[in-house]
């Protein structure tokens, strides 16, 4: 399951990193406490957060997540989108809540062969 | 071998803490270029970022010195901030003195120091009230 497929099927806006969306998604992580995210998010996770400042981009790079998803139609700051673009971070924006995104992504990952996250 | 040592130095600016992370991202880039294993790079980058952010939000900035050898990577983050009154308490997961403004930026979970411990092989904190804090992070390559 690639970021592009998620963005298309779940009708999300691609805020940054449009050229990189063939990246594979391995799982999902939700959280707004950056230190917590850095200690628990796994490589290739789709990370859902309401944080839209520059630190979000830094943590996405350090944690090597597949992409960042901003839920509930929250606006992404211009500076954040620019930084994400230069740091090769994909940011998606969705109208759905974090909960709805989790369910939808889970269903998609589940239908994929061999997905077994623990 | 002494000719195998690479040293990096960064000033950590505090005036705009949203730009923090330059030292750790610069170090990460260098380690990637040198061909270090991604798992090692991640350990260094995350623990260094936590220490760098602490220098910014708790101590008004400072500096970072990195020493890279084939055997280990040593990161020293120093500041001239207020110091840490009780290191044991500060090391506890969840302990934080961060202000609301800082929390709104996504920091203040009280997980930075525990993360540093988790992502390093050895960690040392030297601190003196009113003088400053020096955090040393050591990551072994093998
Ligand atoms: N360089 C420092 N100078 C002064 N105090 C510090 C320094 N680093 C940490 N502290 C103190 O130790 C506490 C715990 O630090 P820690 O990094 O674990 O959590 P935090 O920075 O508050 O939140 P988080 O790292 O999860 O965003 C801080 O709230 C602060 O009181
Ligand atoms: Mg911290």
Coordinates of C-alpha atoms in Angstrom, one line a residue, chain A residues 3 14-22 81 84-86 88-92:
Chain A
X3 CA 1.1 6.8 0.1
X14 CA -1.2 16.2 -0.9
X15 CA 0.4 19.2 0.8
X16 CA 4.0 18.3 0.1
X17 CA 6.2 15.6 -1.4
X18 CA 3.9 14.8 -4.3
X19 CA 6.7 13.3 -6.3
X20 CA 7.6 10.8 -3.5
X21 CA 4.2 9.2 -2.9
X22 CA 5.2 5.8 -4.3
X81 CA 4.8 22.9 3.8
X84 CA 8.5 19.5 4.2
X85 CA 9.1 19.9 0.5
X86 CA 12.8 20.6 0.9
X88 CA 11.4 15.3 1.3
X89 CA 8.6 14.8 3.8
X90 CA 5.1 13.9 2.4
X91 CA 2.3 15.7 4.2
X92 CA -1.3 14.7 3.5

